[in-house]
Amino acid sequence: MVEKIVEEMRPFFDPKAVAIIGATNKKGKVGNVIFENFKMNKERGIFKGNIYPVNPKLDEIEGYKVYKSVKELPDDTDLAVISIPAPFVPATMKDIAEKGIKSVIIITGGFGELGEEGKKLEREIYEIAKANGIRVIGPNCVGVYVPDTGVDTVFLPESKMDRPKSGPIAFVTQSGAFAAAMLDWAAGAGIGIGKMVSYGNKLDVDDADLMDYFIHDEGINVVTFYIEGVKDGRKFIEAAKRITKVKPVIALKSGRTEYGAKAASSHTGSLAGADTIYDAVFKQTGVIRAEDFEHMFDLAKAFAALKDKLPKGDRIGIITDGGGAGVMASDAVAKFGLKMADLSEETLKYLKENFPPHAVAGNPTDVVGDTDAERYRIAIEGFVNDPNVDAIVVIVLFQVPLLEEEKIIDILAEYQKKSNKPIVAVAMGGKKTDHYARILEDKGVPVYPTPERGVRALAGLVKYAEYLRRGA
């Protein structure tokens, strides 16, 4: 089974040759943007496969030979990307079946989401795919984005939408628009995405298939889902149980309300179902439910950096150079069901001996506004060595005058590396703070803009660690 799912999915993420059915030389059209994406990535040396545009009306696009039909395609074609009008897709699928291509991404919309006529077309496509062992992503989607291999079927050009760098987060979504917006946002936020899959109406490849695939994907540490509805609940549950034993899964499930469920139905034809059922399924399978988009990526960022350093318990230590921020973090600890760690007598003694009299040794420990980086080092050293502390939140207000920015960044990165306890940082501020936060994240310390978001992300790590300790 392992080999089967990996082999079936491989062409979607790393094809030997891609056929772009509906490729065109008309700038801005879907078939042109997808062709340009592959062409640019090939010129950059990222996409290593062959590119075969297909259009019966053209002979050549920008130096590439255009094939008149699928039947003429070279035999190494293992991925077809379809962007032609919906009524022509079933006939094209028959040609794809005859050609022996086993992986198809159908970008085209106008299927099940539009009603019975569209559902009939979907059934026709599904029967062809099923009878010929073809796996299908879509229809009504933006497809796949893999920065490491140069696969990019997102039909929004780079001039309008930035692509994120590579990273250990997989993102799976029904909504294509959400996928595009998320990729653009992730690029700006410096968050690395290893694989993005937008599957639209989920005719064939679904959440469960992708979870089974990502179990074996060594480049992915955490899998995030935006879900509007699950068609095969049992299949989802079984796959979720398998992957959460190995990797964390975070789900943002929309359609929680009556209005949202109705919108989901008209969007991708999904049956959103009772929200309480999803809550129960996520709890049973260890899937962590995100409250919103922000929460999902706060969690993903924490897991991407700290998956191999999960907390052994729920006792949180807080270090801050601002008293108010420390209070906010303490409130968040209670709000998200965690506990404030009771520092050991040894730790308190160590802090008091090494701090100036006006600094506060305790939990939170307040190194106060005249701190330098070394005072932070003392505090972190004490917390790391204290057996009563399971995880640490370090709030750094970079604005304080005596704090050497590069030095505190190096200290945090050093302890993140050598300690077996997870450390998340909180940095509140503007452009200068964002600059230092980005450097800190590049060194492996997840950074959050508010104490509440930092503690909430840590709560996700605690929750997943508890799930694993219970025996998954």
XYZ file of N, CA and C in Angstrom, residues 64-174:
333
model
N 8.378 26.202 -28.131
C 7.974 24.833 -27.768
C 7.010 24.299 -28.823
N 7.269 23.088 -29.289
C 6.349 22.441 -30.223
C 5.005 22.209 -29.527
N 3.911 22.520 -30.222
C 2.574 22.293 -29.654
C 1.982 21.044 -30.305
N 1.503 20.151 -29.475
C 0.901 18.904 -29.969
C -0.583 19.136 -30.242
N -1.031 18.575 -31.351
C -2.425 18.796 -31.772
C -3.413 18.039 -30.887
N -2.982 16.898 -30.382
C -3.890 16.111 -29.536
C -3.087 15.309 -28.522
N -3.789 14.784 -27.555
C -3.156 13.948 -26.526
C -2.520 12.713 -27.145
N -3.162 12.214 -28.195
C -2.668 10.975 -28.826
C -1.267 11.144 -29.403
N -0.877 12.390 -29.739
C 0.446 12.630 -30.342
C 1.554 12.791 -29.297
N 1.185 12.860 -28.028
C 2.182 13.174 -26.989
C 3.273 12.110 -26.884
N 4.497 12.505 -26.580
C 5.570 11.524 -26.349
C 5.215 10.584 -25.190
N 5.823 9.431 -25.202
C 5.443 8.384 -24.245
C 5.906 8.651 -22.811
N 6.825 9.617 -22.636
C 7.268 9.873 -21.251
C 6.289 10.762 -20.475
N 5.205 11.195 -21.090
C 4.232 12.058 -20.406
C 3.574 11.312 -19.244
N 3.759 11.799 -18.041
C 3.133 11.126 -16.893
C 2.211 12.047 -16.092
N 2.088 13.309 -16.508
C 1.133 14.220 -15.856
C 0.454 15.072 -16.924
N -0.883 15.123 -16.857
C -1.636 16.002 -17.757
C -2.351 17.057 -16.932
N -2.222 18.306 -17.355
C -2.922 19.409 -16.696
C -3.952 19.944 -17.689
N -5.226 19.889 -17.305
C -6.306 20.236 -18.229
C -6.901 21.600 -17.888
N -6.935 22.483 -18.899
C -7.576 23.791 -18.688
C -8.420 24.154 -19.909
N -9.257 23.212 -20.334
C -10.164 23.453 -21.459
C -11.601 23.469 -20.920
N -12.573 23.995 -21.667
C -13.948 24.060 -21.146
C -14.485 22.694 -20.716
N -15.316 22.720 -19.676
C -15.800 21.488 -19.047
C -16.408 20.470 -20.019
N -17.244 20.877 -20.989
C -17.880 19.872 -21.854
C -16.880 19.029 -22.659
N -15.652 19.557 -22.867
C -14.651 18.821 -23.661
C -13.767 17.900 -22.814
N -13.920 17.994 -21.512
C -12.998 17.232 -20.643
C -13.216 15.722 -20.723
N -14.463 15.198 -20.721
C -14.630 13.736 -20.785
C -13.944 13.110 -22.010
N -14.095 13.730 -23.177
C -13.467 13.171 -24.392
C -11.946 13.195 -24.253
N -11.426 14.263 -23.659
C -9.978 14.354 -23.450
C -9.508 13.280 -22.477
N -10.318 13.004 -21.471
C -9.968 11.946 -20.505
C -9.880 10.585 -21.208
N -10.756 10.367 -22.189
C -10.685 9.097 -22.936
C -9.356 8.997 -23.683
N -8.924 10.114 -24.276
C -7.627 10.127 -24.982
C -6.478 9.893 -23.994
N -6.601 10.506 -22.815
C -5.562 10.343 -21.793
C -5.478 8.873 -21.363
N -6.653 8.253 -21.227
C -6.687 6.837 -20.845
C -6.019 5.976 -21.917
N -6.325 6.264 -23.154
C -5.725 5.491 -24.256
C -4.219 5.694 -24.311
N -3.792 6.903 -23.986
C -2.351 7.209 -24.026
C -1.608 6.576 -22.850
N -2.341 6.239 -21.808
C -1.711 5.584 -20.658
C -1.174 6.535 -19.605
N -1.616 7.813 -19.652
C -1.198 8.787 -18.625
C -2.030 8.533 -17.371
N -1.365 8.472 -16.218
C -2.060 8.037 -15.002
C -2.327 9.148 -13.987
N -1.858 10.357 -14.262
C -2.072 11.447 -13.301
C -2.611 12.665 -14.042
N -3.732 13.198 -13.545
C -4.383 14.310 -14.242
C -4.811 15.373 -13.227
N -4.497 16.614 -13.547
C -5.007 17.746 -12.761
C -6.010 18.486 -13.635
N -7.254 18.561 -13.187
C -8.277 19.270 -13.961
C -8.517 20.634 -13.316
N -7.971 21.657 -13.936
C -8.112 23.024 -13.424
C -9.528 23.544 -13.688
N -10.070 23.154 -14.808
C -11.370 23.652 -15.285
C -12.466 23.596 -14.223
N -13.269 24.659 -14.151
C -14.456 24.662 -13.300
C -15.696 24.430 -14.144
N -16.858 24.491 -13.497
C -18.117 24.293 -14.233
C -18.609 22.874 -14.138
N -18.351 22.212 -13.017
C -18.787 20.811 -12.840
C -19.816 20.726 -11.720
N -19.552 19.864 -10.751
C -20.538 19.579 -9.713
C -21.009 20.800 -8.952
N -20.158 21.818 -8.900
C -20.527 23.021 -8.141
C -21.667 23.791 -8.802
N -21.952 23.448 -10.085
C -23.003 24.186 -10.792
C -24.321 23.424 -10.875
N -24.349 22.191 -10.381
C -25.623 21.474 -10.391
C -25.561 20.139 -11.094
N -26.712 19.617 -11.436
C -26.842 18.247 -11.937
C -26.070 18.006 -13.236
N -26.131 18.961 -14.153
C -25.439 18.764 -15.439
C -23.930 18.600 -15.213
N -23.401 19.445 -14.315
C -21.980 19.358 -13.999
C -21.636 18.066 -13.274
N -22.520 17.627 -12.401
C -22.279 16.368 -11.686
C -22.243 15.193 -12.651
N -23.081 15.282 -13.693
C -23.097 14.212 -14.701
C -21.745 14.140 -15.417
N -21.186 15.307 -15.747
C -19.862 15.344 -16.379
C -18.808 14.753 -15.441
N -18.907 15.112 -14.167
C -17.953 14.585 -13.182
C -18.019 13.063 -13.110
N -19.235 12.537 -13.100
C -19.387 11.066 -13.018
C -18.759 10.402 -14.234
N -18.934 11.031 -15.397
C -18.365 10.482 -16.635
C -16.845 10.424 -16.536
N -16.269 11.520 -16.067
C -14.800 11.591 -15.907
C -14.331 10.555 -14.881
N -15.065 10.473 -13.792
C -14.669 9.549 -12.724
C -14.681 8.104 -13.216
N -15.703 7.752 -14.002
C -15.777 6.373 -14.504
C -14.614 6.051 -15.439
N -14.240 7.017 -16.271
C -13.081 6.811 -17.169
C -11.814 6.639 -16.325
N -11.659 7.510 -15.335
C -10.464 7.455 -14.483
C -10.400 6.132 -13.735
N -11.511 5.740 -13.144
C -11.551 4.522 -12.336
C -11.231 3.290 -13.181
N -11.818 3.257 -14.380
C -11.635 2.083 -15.252
C -10.207 1.960 -15.770
N -9.464 3.075 -15.733
C -8.124 3.049 -16.331
C -7.003 3.338 -15.328
N -7.341 3.329 -14.037
C -6.315 3.530 -13.010
C -5.699 4.905 -13.035
N -6.498 5.919 -13.386
C -5.984 7.299 -13.449
C -6.347 8.021 -12.152
N -5.389 8.708 -11.562
C -5.672 9.541 -10.393
C -5.903 10.979 -10.848
N -6.924 11.599 -10.263
C -7.336 12.939 -10.705
C -7.358 13.904 -9.519
N -6.718 15.056 -9.678
C -6.861 16.168 -8.733
C -7.775 17.204 -9.383
N -8.792 17.655 -8.668
C -9.755 18.598 -9.212
C -11.084 17.915 -9.459
N -11.917 18.441 -10.314
C -11.765 19.691 -11.077
C -12.047 20.909 -10.204
N -12.066 22.077 -10.884
C -12.413 23.322 -10.204
C -11.376 23.653 -9.135
N -10.110 23.717 -9.541
C -9.025 23.912 -8.566
C -7.871 24.686 -9.190
N -6.860 25.000 -8.386
C -5.632 25.576 -8.958
C -4.498 24.551 -8.978
N -4.758 23.354 -8.470
C -3.804 22.271 -8.660
C -2.702 22.167 -7.638
N -1.456 22.188 -8.120
C -0.313 21.807 -7.281
C 0.798 22.844 -7.396
N 1.469 23.074 -6.255
C 2.649 23.931 -6.240
C 3.731 23.240 -5.423
N 4.882 23.011 -6.046
C 6.014 22.377 -5.354
C 7.282 23.173 -5.691
N 7.756 24.011 -4.790
C 8.907 24.860 -5.126
C 10.185 24.085 -5.424
N 10.329 22.908 -4.814
C 11.581 22.156 -5.009
C 11.689 21.517 -6.396
N 10.545 21.176 -7.012
C 10.590 20.514 -8.324
C 10.081 21.409 -9.449
N 9.567 22.596 -9.091
C 9.117 23.525 -10.130
C 7.739 23.234 -10.692
N 6.979 22.323 -10.066
C 5.597 22.097 -10.496
C 4.758 23.267 -9.983
N 4.096 23.948 -10.907
C 3.304 25.131 -10.514
C 2.147 25.279 -11.494
N 0.974 24.774 -11.084
C -0.201 24.889 -11.953
C -1.118 26.019 -11.488
N -0.631 26.836 -10.587
C -1.436 27.963 -10.082
C -1.543 29.001 -11.200
N -2.758 29.259 -11.647
C -2.916 30.075 -12.848
C -2.965 31.576 -12.564
N -2.344 31.987 -11.474
C -2.162 33.409 -11.214
C -0.684 33.716 -11.425
N -0.376 34.632 -12.345
C 1.031 34.848 -12.709
C 1.861 35.428 -11.567
N 3.159 35.211 -11.646
C 4.061 35.721 -10.601
C 4.014 37.245 -10.504
N 3.603 37.901 -11.587
C 3.498 39.369 -11.537
C 2.376 39.816 -10.608
N 1.432 38.912 -10.331
C 0.304 39.254 -9.453
C 0.328 38.513 -8.126
N 1.121 37.450 -8.047
C 1.102 36.631 -6.833
C 2.475 36.047 -6.557
N 3.037 36.353 -5.398
C 4.347 35.799 -5.049
C 4.226 34.336 -4.672
N 5.296 33.588 -4.896
C 5.356 32.181 -4.494
C 6.249 32.056 -3.261
N 5.836 31.251 -2.267
C 6.676 31.103 -1.070
C 7.902 30.235 -1.322
N 8.881 30.387 -0.452
C 10.061 29.537 -0.495
C 9.681 28.125 -0.045
N 10.590 27.199 -0.248
C 10.344 25.819 0.181
C 10.449 25.705 1.706
N 9.685 24.782 2.260
C 9.726 24.559 3.703
C 9.035 23.262 4.054
N 8.972 22.931 5.354
C 8.450 21.617 5.754
C 6.940 21.562 5.981
N 6.196 22.551 5.482
C 4.743 22.575 5.677
C 4.037 22.181 4.386
N 3.089 21.221 4.483
C 2.215 20.911 3.341
C 0.892 21.616 3.575
N 0.316 22.150 2.516
C -0.970 22.839 2.630
C -1.931 22.256 1.602
N -3.080 21.784 2.092
C -4.079 21.144 1.225
C -5.385 21.917 1.377
N -6.014 22.243 0.260
C -7.216 23.071 0.330
C -8.195 22.729 -0.779
N -9.477 22.862 -0.468
C -10.474 22.747 -1.519
C -10.511 24.031 -2.333
